Each structure stands twice: as structure tokens, then as C-alpha cells.
Coordinates of C-alpha atoms and ligand atoms in Angstrom, one line a residue:
X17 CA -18.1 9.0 34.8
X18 CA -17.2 7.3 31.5
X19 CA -19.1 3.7 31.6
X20 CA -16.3 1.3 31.3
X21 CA -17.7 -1.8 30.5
X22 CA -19.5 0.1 27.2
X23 CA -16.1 1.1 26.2
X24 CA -14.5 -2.5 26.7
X25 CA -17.5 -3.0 24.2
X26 CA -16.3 -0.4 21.5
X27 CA -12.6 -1.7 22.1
X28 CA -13.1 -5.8 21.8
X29 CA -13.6 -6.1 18.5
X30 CA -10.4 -4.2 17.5
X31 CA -8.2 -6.8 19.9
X32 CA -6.6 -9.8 17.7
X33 CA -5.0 -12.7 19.8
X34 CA -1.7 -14.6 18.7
X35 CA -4.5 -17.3 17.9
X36 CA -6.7 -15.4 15.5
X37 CA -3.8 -13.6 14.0
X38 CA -2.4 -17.0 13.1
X39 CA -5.6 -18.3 12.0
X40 CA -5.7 -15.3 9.8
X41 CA -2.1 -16.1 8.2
X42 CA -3.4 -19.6 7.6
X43 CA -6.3 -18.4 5.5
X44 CA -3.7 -16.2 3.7
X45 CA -1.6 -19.0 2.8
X46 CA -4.4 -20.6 1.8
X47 CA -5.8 -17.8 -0.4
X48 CA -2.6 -17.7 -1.9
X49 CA -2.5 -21.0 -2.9
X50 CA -5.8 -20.7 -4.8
X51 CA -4.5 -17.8 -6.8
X52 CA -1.2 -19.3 -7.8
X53 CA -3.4 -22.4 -8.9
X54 CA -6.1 -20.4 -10.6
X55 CA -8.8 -20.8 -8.3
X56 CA -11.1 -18.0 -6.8
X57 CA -8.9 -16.2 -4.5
X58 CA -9.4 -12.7 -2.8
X59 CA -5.4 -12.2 -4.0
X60 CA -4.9 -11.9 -7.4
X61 CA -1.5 -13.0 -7.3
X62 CA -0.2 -11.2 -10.8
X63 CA 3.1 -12.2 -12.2
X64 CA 5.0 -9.4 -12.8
X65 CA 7.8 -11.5 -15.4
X66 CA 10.9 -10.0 -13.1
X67 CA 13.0 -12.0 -10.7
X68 CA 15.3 -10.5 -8.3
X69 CA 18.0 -7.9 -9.6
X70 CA 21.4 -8.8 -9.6
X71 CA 22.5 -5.6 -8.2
X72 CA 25.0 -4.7 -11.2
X73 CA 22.3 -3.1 -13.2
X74 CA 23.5 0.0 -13.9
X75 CA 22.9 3.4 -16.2
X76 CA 20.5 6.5 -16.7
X77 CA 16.8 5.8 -16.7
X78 CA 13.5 8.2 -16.6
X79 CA 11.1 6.9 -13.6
X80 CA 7.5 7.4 -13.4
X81 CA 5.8 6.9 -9.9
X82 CA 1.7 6.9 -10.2
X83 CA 0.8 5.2 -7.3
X84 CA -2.4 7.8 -6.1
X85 CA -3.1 11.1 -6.3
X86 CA 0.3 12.5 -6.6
X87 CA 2.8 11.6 -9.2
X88 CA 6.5 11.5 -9.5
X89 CA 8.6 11.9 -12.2
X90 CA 12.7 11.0 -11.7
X91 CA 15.9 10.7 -13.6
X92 CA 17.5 8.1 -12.0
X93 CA 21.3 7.0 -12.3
X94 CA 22.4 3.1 -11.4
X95 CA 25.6 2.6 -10.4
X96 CA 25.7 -0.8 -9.7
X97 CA 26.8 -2.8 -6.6
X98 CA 23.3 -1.7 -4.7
X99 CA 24.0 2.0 -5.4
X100 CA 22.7 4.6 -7.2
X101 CA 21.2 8.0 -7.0
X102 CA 18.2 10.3 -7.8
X103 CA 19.3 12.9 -10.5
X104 CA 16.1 14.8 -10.8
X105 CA 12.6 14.5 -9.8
X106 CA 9.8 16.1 -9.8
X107 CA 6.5 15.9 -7.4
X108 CA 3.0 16.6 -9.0
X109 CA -0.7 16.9 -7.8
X110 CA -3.1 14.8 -10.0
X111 CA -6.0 16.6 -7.8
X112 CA -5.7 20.5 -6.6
X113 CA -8.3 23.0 -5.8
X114 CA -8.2 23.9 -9.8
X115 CA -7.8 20.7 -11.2
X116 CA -8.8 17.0 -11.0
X117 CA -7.5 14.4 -13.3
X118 CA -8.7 11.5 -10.7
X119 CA -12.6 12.2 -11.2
X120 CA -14.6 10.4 -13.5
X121 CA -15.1 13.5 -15.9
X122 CA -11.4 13.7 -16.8
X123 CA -10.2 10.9 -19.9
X124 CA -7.7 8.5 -20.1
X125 CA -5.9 10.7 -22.5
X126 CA -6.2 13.8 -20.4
X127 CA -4.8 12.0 -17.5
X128 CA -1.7 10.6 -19.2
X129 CA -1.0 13.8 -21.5
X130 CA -0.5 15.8 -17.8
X131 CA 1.5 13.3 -16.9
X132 CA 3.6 12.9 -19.9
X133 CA 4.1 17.2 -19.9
X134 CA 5.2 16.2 -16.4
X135 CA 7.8 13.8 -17.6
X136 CA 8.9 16.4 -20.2
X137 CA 9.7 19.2 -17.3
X138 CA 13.0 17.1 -16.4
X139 CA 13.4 14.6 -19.2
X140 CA 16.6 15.4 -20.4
X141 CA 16.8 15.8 -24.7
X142 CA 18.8 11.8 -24.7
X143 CA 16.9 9.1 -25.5
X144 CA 16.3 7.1 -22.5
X145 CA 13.7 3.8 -21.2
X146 CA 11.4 4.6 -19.1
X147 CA 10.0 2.3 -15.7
X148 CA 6.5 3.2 -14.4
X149 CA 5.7 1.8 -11.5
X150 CA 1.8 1.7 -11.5
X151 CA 0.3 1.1 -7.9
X152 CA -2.8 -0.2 -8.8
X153 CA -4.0 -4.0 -9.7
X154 CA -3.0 -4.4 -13.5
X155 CA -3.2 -8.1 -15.3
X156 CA 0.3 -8.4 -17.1
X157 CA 1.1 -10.3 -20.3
X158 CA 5.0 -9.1 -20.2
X159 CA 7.4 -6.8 -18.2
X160 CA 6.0 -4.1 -20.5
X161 CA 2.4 -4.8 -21.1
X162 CA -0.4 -4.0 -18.0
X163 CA -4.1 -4.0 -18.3
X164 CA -5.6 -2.0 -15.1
X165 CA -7.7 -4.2 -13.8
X166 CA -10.3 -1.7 -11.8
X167 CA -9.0 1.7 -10.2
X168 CA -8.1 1.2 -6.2
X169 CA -7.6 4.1 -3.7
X170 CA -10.1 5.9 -4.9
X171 CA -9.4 7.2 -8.5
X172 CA -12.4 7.4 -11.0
X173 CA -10.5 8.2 -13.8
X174 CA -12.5 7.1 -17.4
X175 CA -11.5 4.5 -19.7
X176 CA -8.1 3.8 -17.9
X177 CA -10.0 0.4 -16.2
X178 CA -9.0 -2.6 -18.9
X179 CA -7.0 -0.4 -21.1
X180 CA -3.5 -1.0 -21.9
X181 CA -1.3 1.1 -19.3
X182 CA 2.3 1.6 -21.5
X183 CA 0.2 2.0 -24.3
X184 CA -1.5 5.1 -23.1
X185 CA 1.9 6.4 -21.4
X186 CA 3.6 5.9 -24.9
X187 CA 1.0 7.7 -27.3
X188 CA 0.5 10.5 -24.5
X189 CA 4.7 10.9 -24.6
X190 CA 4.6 11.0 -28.8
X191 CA 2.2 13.6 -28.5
X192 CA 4.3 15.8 -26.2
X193 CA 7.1 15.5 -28.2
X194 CA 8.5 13.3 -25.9
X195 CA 8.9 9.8 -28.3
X196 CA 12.8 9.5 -27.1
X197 CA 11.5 8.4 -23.7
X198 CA 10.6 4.7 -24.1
X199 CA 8.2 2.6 -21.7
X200 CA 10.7 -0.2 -20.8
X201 CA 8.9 -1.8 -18.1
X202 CA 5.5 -1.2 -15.9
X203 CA 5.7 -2.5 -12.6
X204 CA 2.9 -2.3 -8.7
X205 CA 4.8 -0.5 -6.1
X206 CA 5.7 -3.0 -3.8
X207 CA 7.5 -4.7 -6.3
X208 CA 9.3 -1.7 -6.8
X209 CA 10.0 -2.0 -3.4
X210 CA 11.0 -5.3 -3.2
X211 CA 13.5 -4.7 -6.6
X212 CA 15.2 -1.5 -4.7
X213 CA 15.9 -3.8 -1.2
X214 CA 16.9 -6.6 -3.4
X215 CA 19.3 -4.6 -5.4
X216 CA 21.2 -4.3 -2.6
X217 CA 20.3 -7.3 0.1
X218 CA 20.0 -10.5 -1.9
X219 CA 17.8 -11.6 1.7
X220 CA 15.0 -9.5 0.2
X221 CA 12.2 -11.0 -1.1
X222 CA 9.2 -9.7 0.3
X223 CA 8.0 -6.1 -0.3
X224 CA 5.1 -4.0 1.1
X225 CA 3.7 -0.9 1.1
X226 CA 1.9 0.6 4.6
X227 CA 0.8 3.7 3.1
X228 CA -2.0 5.3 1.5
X229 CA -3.0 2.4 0.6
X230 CA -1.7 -1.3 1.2
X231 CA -0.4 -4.2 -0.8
X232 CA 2.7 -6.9 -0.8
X233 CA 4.7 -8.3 -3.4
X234 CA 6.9 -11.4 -2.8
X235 CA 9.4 -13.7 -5.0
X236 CA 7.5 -17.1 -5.5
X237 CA 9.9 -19.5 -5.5
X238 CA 8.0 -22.7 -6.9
X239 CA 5.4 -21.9 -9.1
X240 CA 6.5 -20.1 -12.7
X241 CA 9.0 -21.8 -14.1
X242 CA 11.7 -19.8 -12.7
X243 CA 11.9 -17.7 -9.8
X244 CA 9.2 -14.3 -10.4
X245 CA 7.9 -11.3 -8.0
X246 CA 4.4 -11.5 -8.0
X247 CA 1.9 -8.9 -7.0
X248 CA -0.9 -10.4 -4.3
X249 CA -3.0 -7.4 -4.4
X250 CA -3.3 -8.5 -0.7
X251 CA -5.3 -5.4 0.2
X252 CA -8.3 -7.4 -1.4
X253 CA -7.6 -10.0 1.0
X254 CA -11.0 -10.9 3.0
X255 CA -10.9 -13.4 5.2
X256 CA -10.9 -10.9 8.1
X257 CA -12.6 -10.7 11.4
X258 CA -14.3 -7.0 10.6
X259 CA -16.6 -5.1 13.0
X260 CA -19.3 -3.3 12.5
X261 CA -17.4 -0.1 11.7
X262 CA -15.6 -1.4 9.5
X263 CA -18.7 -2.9 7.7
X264 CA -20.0 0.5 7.4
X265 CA -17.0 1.7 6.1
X266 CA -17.2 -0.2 3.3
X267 CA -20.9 0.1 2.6
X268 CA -20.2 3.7 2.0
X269 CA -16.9 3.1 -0.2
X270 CA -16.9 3.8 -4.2
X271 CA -16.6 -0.1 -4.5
X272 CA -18.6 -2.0 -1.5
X273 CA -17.2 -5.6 -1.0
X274 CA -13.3 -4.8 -2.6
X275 CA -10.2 -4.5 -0.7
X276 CA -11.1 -5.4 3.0
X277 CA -8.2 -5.7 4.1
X278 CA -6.7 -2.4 2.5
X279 CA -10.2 -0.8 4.2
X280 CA -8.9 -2.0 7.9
X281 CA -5.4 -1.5 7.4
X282 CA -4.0 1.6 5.2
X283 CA -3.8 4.9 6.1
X284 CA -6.4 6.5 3.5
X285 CA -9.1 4.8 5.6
X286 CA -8.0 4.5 9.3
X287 CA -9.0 8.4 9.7
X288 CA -12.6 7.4 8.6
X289 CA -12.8 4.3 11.0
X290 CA -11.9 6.9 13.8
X291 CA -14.3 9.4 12.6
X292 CA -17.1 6.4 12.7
X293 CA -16.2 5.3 16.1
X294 CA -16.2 9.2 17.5
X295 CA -19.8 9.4 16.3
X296 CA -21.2 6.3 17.7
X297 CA -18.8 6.8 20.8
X298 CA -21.2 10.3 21.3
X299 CA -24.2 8.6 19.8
X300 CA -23.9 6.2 23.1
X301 CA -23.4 8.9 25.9
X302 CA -19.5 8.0 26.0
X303 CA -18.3 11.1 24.8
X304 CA -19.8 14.2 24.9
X305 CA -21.2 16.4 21.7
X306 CA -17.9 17.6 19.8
X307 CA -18.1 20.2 18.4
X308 CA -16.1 19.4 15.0
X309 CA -17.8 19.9 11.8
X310 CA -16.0 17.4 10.3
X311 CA -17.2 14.4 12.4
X312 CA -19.9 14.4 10.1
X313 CA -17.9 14.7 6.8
X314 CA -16.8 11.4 5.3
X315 CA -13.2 10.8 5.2
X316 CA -12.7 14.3 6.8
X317 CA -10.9 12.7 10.0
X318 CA -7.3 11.8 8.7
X319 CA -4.6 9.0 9.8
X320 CA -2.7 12.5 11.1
X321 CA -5.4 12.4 13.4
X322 CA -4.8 9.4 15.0
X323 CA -1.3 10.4 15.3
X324 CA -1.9 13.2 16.8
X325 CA -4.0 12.3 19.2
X326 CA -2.0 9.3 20.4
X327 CA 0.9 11.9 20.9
X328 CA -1.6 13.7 22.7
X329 CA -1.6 16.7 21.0
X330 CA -4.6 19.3 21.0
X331 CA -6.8 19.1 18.0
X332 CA -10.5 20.0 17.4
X333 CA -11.5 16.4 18.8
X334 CA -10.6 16.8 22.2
X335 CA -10.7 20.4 23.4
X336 CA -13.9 19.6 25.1
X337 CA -12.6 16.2 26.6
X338 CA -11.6 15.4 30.2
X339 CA -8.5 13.6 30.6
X340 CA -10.5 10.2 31.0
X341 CA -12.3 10.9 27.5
X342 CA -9.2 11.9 26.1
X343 CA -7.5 8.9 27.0
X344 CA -10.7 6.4 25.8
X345 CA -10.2 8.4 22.5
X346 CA -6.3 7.8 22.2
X347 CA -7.1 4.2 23.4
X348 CA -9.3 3.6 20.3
X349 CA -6.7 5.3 18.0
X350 CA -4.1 2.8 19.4
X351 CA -6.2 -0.1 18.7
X352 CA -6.8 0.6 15.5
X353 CA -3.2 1.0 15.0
X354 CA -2.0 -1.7 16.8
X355 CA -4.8 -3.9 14.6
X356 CA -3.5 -2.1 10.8
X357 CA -0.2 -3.4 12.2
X358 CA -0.9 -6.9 13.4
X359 CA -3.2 -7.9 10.6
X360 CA 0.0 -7.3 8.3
X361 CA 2.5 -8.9 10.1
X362 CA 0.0 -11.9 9.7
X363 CA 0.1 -11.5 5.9
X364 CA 3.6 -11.6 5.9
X365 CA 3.9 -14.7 8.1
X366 CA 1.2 -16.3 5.8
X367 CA 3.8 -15.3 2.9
X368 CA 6.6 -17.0 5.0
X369 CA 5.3 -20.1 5.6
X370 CA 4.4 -20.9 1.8
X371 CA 8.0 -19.8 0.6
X372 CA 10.1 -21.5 3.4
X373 CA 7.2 -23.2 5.6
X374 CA 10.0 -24.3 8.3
X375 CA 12.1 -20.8 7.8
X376 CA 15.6 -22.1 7.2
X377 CA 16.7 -19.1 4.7
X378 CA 17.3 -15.4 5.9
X379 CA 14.6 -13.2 4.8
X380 CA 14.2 -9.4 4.4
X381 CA 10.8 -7.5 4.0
X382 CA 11.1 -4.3 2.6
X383 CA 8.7 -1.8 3.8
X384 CA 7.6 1.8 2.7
X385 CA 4.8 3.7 3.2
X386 CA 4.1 6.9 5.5
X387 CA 2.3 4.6 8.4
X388 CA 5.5 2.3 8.6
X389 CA 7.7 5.2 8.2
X390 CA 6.3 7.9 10.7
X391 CA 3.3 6.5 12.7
X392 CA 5.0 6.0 16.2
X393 CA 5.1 2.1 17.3
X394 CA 3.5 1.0 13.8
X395 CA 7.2 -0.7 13.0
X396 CA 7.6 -1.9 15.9
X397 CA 4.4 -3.7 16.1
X398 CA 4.9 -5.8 13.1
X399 CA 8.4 -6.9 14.4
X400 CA 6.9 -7.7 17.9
X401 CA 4.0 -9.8 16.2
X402 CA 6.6 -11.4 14.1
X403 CA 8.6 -12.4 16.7
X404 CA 5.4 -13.9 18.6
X405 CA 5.1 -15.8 15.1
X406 CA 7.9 -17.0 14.3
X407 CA 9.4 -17.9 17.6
X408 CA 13.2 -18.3 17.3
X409 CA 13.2 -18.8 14.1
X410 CA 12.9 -14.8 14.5
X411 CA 16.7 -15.0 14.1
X412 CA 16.9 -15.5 10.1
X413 CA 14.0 -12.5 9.2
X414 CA 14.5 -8.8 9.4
X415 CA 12.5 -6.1 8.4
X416 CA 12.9 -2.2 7.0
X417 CA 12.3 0.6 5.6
X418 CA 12.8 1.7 2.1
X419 CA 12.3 5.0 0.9
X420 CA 11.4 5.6 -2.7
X421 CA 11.5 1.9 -3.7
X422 CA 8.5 2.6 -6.3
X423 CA 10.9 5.3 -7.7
X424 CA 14.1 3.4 -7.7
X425 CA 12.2 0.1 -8.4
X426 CA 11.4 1.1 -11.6
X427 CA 14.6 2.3 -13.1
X428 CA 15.9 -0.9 -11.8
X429 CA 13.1 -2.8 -13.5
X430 CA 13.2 -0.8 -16.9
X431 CA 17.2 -1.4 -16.9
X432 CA 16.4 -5.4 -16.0
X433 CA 13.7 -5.0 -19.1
X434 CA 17.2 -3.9 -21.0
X435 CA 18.8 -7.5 -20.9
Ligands
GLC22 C1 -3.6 -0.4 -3.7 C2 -3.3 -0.9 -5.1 C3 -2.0 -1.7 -5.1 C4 -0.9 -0.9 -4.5 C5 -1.3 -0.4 -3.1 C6 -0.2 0.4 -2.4 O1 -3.9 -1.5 -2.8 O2 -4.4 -1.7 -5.5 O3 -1.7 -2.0 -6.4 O4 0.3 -1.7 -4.4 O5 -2.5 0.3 -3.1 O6 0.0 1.6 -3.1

């Protein structure tokens, strides 16, 4: 018989009430304010010298997407009015079973001249400017000038940390021949995000990503002297009440101490924060031996996973479970969901309340990312935390996907860069 009150143990940490989660937006506005004033903040707040689009942009633009280990390369068409179209694109592996330009041993220049011969496969032979959207924390001087901060998500990549992003992108596309596609603009992915909603709904003004990894961009309103998206780099956001799982997590991270909130919320770590709970779950007599081999390989147990098991399909991890077990395991897997998604919405609210701190203007966030889009209940979550948030003033926000904002984002930015 599975001992309840040991599980209630494993579960409580995981539960956030309306009162912490508010407490945690509080804290969020208040880390914001630091960074927008210079102060030590866990955000970094980067200005990313774009405002909202006007939705007219319009006209042919290469794309770049390099948000992780893939990379995406489109021709993108504006039409203006909110509508345009992808032309071409391509999807590439930076990491394979034969390659791996994410690892320490690879170069900068190695990294950018396979991207740049990736560019070339569909850049067509007119000269066109070029948007990269660069999901990673980069300090910017203008809309075309980015200094990567430190590598997030995992990449190890050398001598790309504090080196000058375009600059790299622009001498890797000379060398491939490629010197008719011009960096226009380098912009983070959820301002890509934020520019795609907004070039259609002028409400937009917050954009996140609930993917991979996790981060939220937002229009600030009041402190550059005109209206600018800046990148938070929320997932470094800290003021969090962690458990111990999570603590271990990061103690066995590349960077121990960085991105806490990207740690408990995105999908490149919720898999491991399962597979950490499953072993001390058996360690503790509430689940019996499984035999997985990959319960004892790090980062082995994926965000599919927890999907799957909360849909209750048969995987490795429960063919030896009774119902009960099964159920414990799926319980676990909820919370840890349920959390990824409550924690955000509490970001966002913290964002709401230092933009329009009585919410009397209609708001959009713009949301991509695979655990938004496909993890069952994760939307709905943030809407129903919202809503316990923001009372009636509920009526004026709404929330969405957006597919391929970092890819349309930075066509839209790069034809913005233009004017
Ligand atoms: C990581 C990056 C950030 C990006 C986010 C989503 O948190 O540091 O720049 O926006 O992942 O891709």
C-alpha cells in the first residue's frame, strides 16, 4: 500500500497558493525595477532599440532563427497590414550523431561558417538584409550590434561568449560567398515574438517563449525615452520558492546558480526534475525498482515524458506500476506542470502591474514554445492563474499562441532596421 502521507510529502513543495504566486509577481516587479534603474537584478532587462511595428512593413527579407540546437534559415515575404508569408526555409541540426557545433571543441568561426552554408542553401542570388533572431542573453549597443553575454540552454560553443554576434554572422557570410546577405538587425526570440503578434494586434506587448527554454520580452512604456521592447532574460529570475530537487538540479547544471527560473519552468529541464523525483520516489520505498536505464542518466527523462505519462500512455517508467503508483507518478508530472505554468503567469502579472499597475488598456501576450503549444492544460493554466490574478479586470488581457514569431520576428525587425 503506497504511504500517503510520504507522498503528500514529495507533492507539497510543488503546490503554489494564489498568495505565494502573488508574492512571487511582487518580487518580479520589483526585480524589474532594479534592472531598468541599474541596480543588481536577477533580469537583465536588455533594450533591444525596437518599438512596436506598425504593421505596414513590408518586402523580401532572409531570417536566421538560432535559438538552441537547431537552426532555421527562411526567406520571408511582408505584405503588410499583419500579413505575410514564409517563402523558403530550411531546418538544420547544430548537434547530430556526426557532428557537434554546440560543444566546447568547435570555434566561433566553425559554428557560424555552418550556419552561413546554411543560409546559402536557400538564399536567393538578390541582395537582401538579413534578421537573426538570437535566443540567448546578448548586451546591445544598437538594433544591429549584440555581445553574447554567456551561452544559456546548454551550448558550450568557444569564443562566441562576449563576442560581437552580427559581426561573426557577417564575416562567416563573406567567406561563403554570401556578402549580398546583410545583417540588418539581431534580435532574442521573444521579441521576435512579441514583433510578429504586434504586427498584426497593436494589444500585443508582451512576448514569451514556453519552450526549450524560457524567457519574456515586453514593451516598456516609461523608461527609454520612447516606447522600446526589452529582453528580461526572466529565466534568470530567482526569487523562487525551490525544493530540494530542484536544488539538485542545478548543482549538477553547466552553470550552478544561473537561470532558476528557466531550471523550474522550461521544458529542457522538467524531464530531469521528473527523473530526480522517480529516483528518490524508489529510494524511499514509494515506488518500486524500475527497471529503466535511463533513470540513472542525466537529462535522459524528457518533457515527452511527462506528457506521456499524464496521458497515461505506456512507457518504460510504468510497466511495472500498479494503477495507484501509476497515478502518484502522473500526479507528480502534473504538479510539475501545473507549477512551470503558474510560476509564469506570475511573471506576466508582475510585467502587468509595472506597465499598467491598475490594467486599464487591453493587453495581448504572445506565446510560443512546444510546452504552451502541445503540453495538454499548460495554456490553460496560465489563463486560469491569470484570471485568479487579475480578477475582472481579466476582461482587457488575452493570451495566444504564435507560431514562428522568432522567424517572422526577425524579418519584421530587419525591415523596421530599414527605416
Ligand atoms: C534562454 C535564453 C533566452 C531565450 C530563451 C527562450 O532563456 O537565455 O535568451 O529567450 O532561452 O529561447
Amino acid at each position: 500500500m503506497l504511504d500517503t502521507a510520504l507522498l503528500k510529502e514529495f507533492q507539497q513543495p510543488f503546490l503554489l497558493s494564489t498568495d505565494m504566486i502573488k508574492h512571487i509577481a511582487v518580487q518580479f516587479r520589483k526585480a524589474m525595477y532594479a534592472g531598468l534603474c541599474g541596480k543588481t537584478s536577477p533580469l537583465k532587462m536588455l533594450p533591444s532599440f525596437l518599438a512596436a511595428p506598425t504593421g505596414q512593413e513590408k518586402g523580401a527579407y532572409m531570417a536566421l532563427d538560432f535559438g538552441g540546437t537547431n537552426i532555421r534559415a527562411l526567406l520571408v515575404e511582408l505584405y503588410g497590414n499583419g500579413h505575410y508569408a514564409v517563402i523558403r526555409q530550411r531546418h538544420t541540426p547544430l548537434k547530430t550523431s556526426s557532428y557537434d557545433y554546440t560543444a566546447d571543441s568547435v570555434s566561433a568561426e566553425e559554428l557560424f561558417d555552418f550556419i552561413a552554408s546554411e543560409i546559402g542553401q536557400i538564399a536567393p542570388a538578390a541582395a537582401l538584409s538579413l534578421g537573426h533572431t538570437f535566443s540567448f542573453p546578448s548586451y546591445q549597443t544598437n538594433i544591429n550590434n549584440a555581445k553574447l553575454i554567456t551561452w544559456t540552454k546548454e551550448l558550450k560553443t568557444t569564443g562566441v561568449e562576449n563576442a560581437n554576434i552580427t559581426q561573426l554572422l557577417s564575416e562567416a557570410l563573406i567567406r561563403r560567398g554570401l556578402a549580398h546577405i546583410r545583417p540588418a538587425a539581431v534580435i532574442n526570440d521573444t521579441a521576435g515574438t512579441l514583433l510578429t503578434a504586434a504586427y498584426s494586434n497593436p494589444a500585443a506587448d508582451i512576448g514569451s517563449i514556453c519552450g526549450t527554454g524560457h524567457n519574456t520580452a515586453y514593451l516598456e512604456p516609461w523608461y527609454h525615452s520612447t516606447p522600446m521592447i526589452i529582453n528580461m532574460e526572466s529565466g534568470n529570475f530567482d526569487k523562487l520558492p525551490l525544493t530540494i530537487f530542484d536544488a539538485k538540479l542545478d548543482t549538477n547544471s553547466e552553470k550552478p546558480g544561473q537561470q532558476l527560473l528557466e531550471k523550474s519552468v522550461s521544458g529542457r529541464y522538467l524531464g530531469e526534475l521528473l527523473r530526480l523525483i522517480i529516483n528518490a520516489m524508489i529510494k524511499n520505498g514509494l515506488l518500486p525498482a524500475i527497471e529503466a536505464k535511463r533513470l540513472n542518466i542525466p537529462d535522459a527523462v524528457t518533457t515527452k515524458d511527462l506528457s506521456l505519462l499524464m496521458a497515461d500512455s505506456v512507457i518504460d517508467l510504468t510497466t511495472v506500476l500498479t494503477l495507484y503508483e501509476r497515478t502518484s507518478l502522473q500526479q507528480i508530472a502534473a504538479l510539475l506542470q501545473k507549477r512551470s505554468a503558474q510560476l509564469t503567469a506570475a511573471t506576466f502579472y508582475g510585467i502587468l502591474c509595472h506597465i499598467d499597475p491598475k490594467l486599464e488598456r487591453r493587453h495581448h501576450i504572445a506565446i510560443d514554445g512546444s510546452l504552451y503549444e502541445k503540453m495538454p492544460g499548460y495554456a490553460q493554466t496560465i489563463q486560469a492563474t491569470l484570471t485568479d490574478l487579475c480578477g475582472k479586470s481579466m476582461t482587457s488581457l488575452s493570451t495566444g499562441l504564435i507560431k514562428n514569431g522568432s522567424g517572422i520576428g526577425a524579418a519584421i525587425a530587419a525591415a523596421m532596421a530599414k527605416k
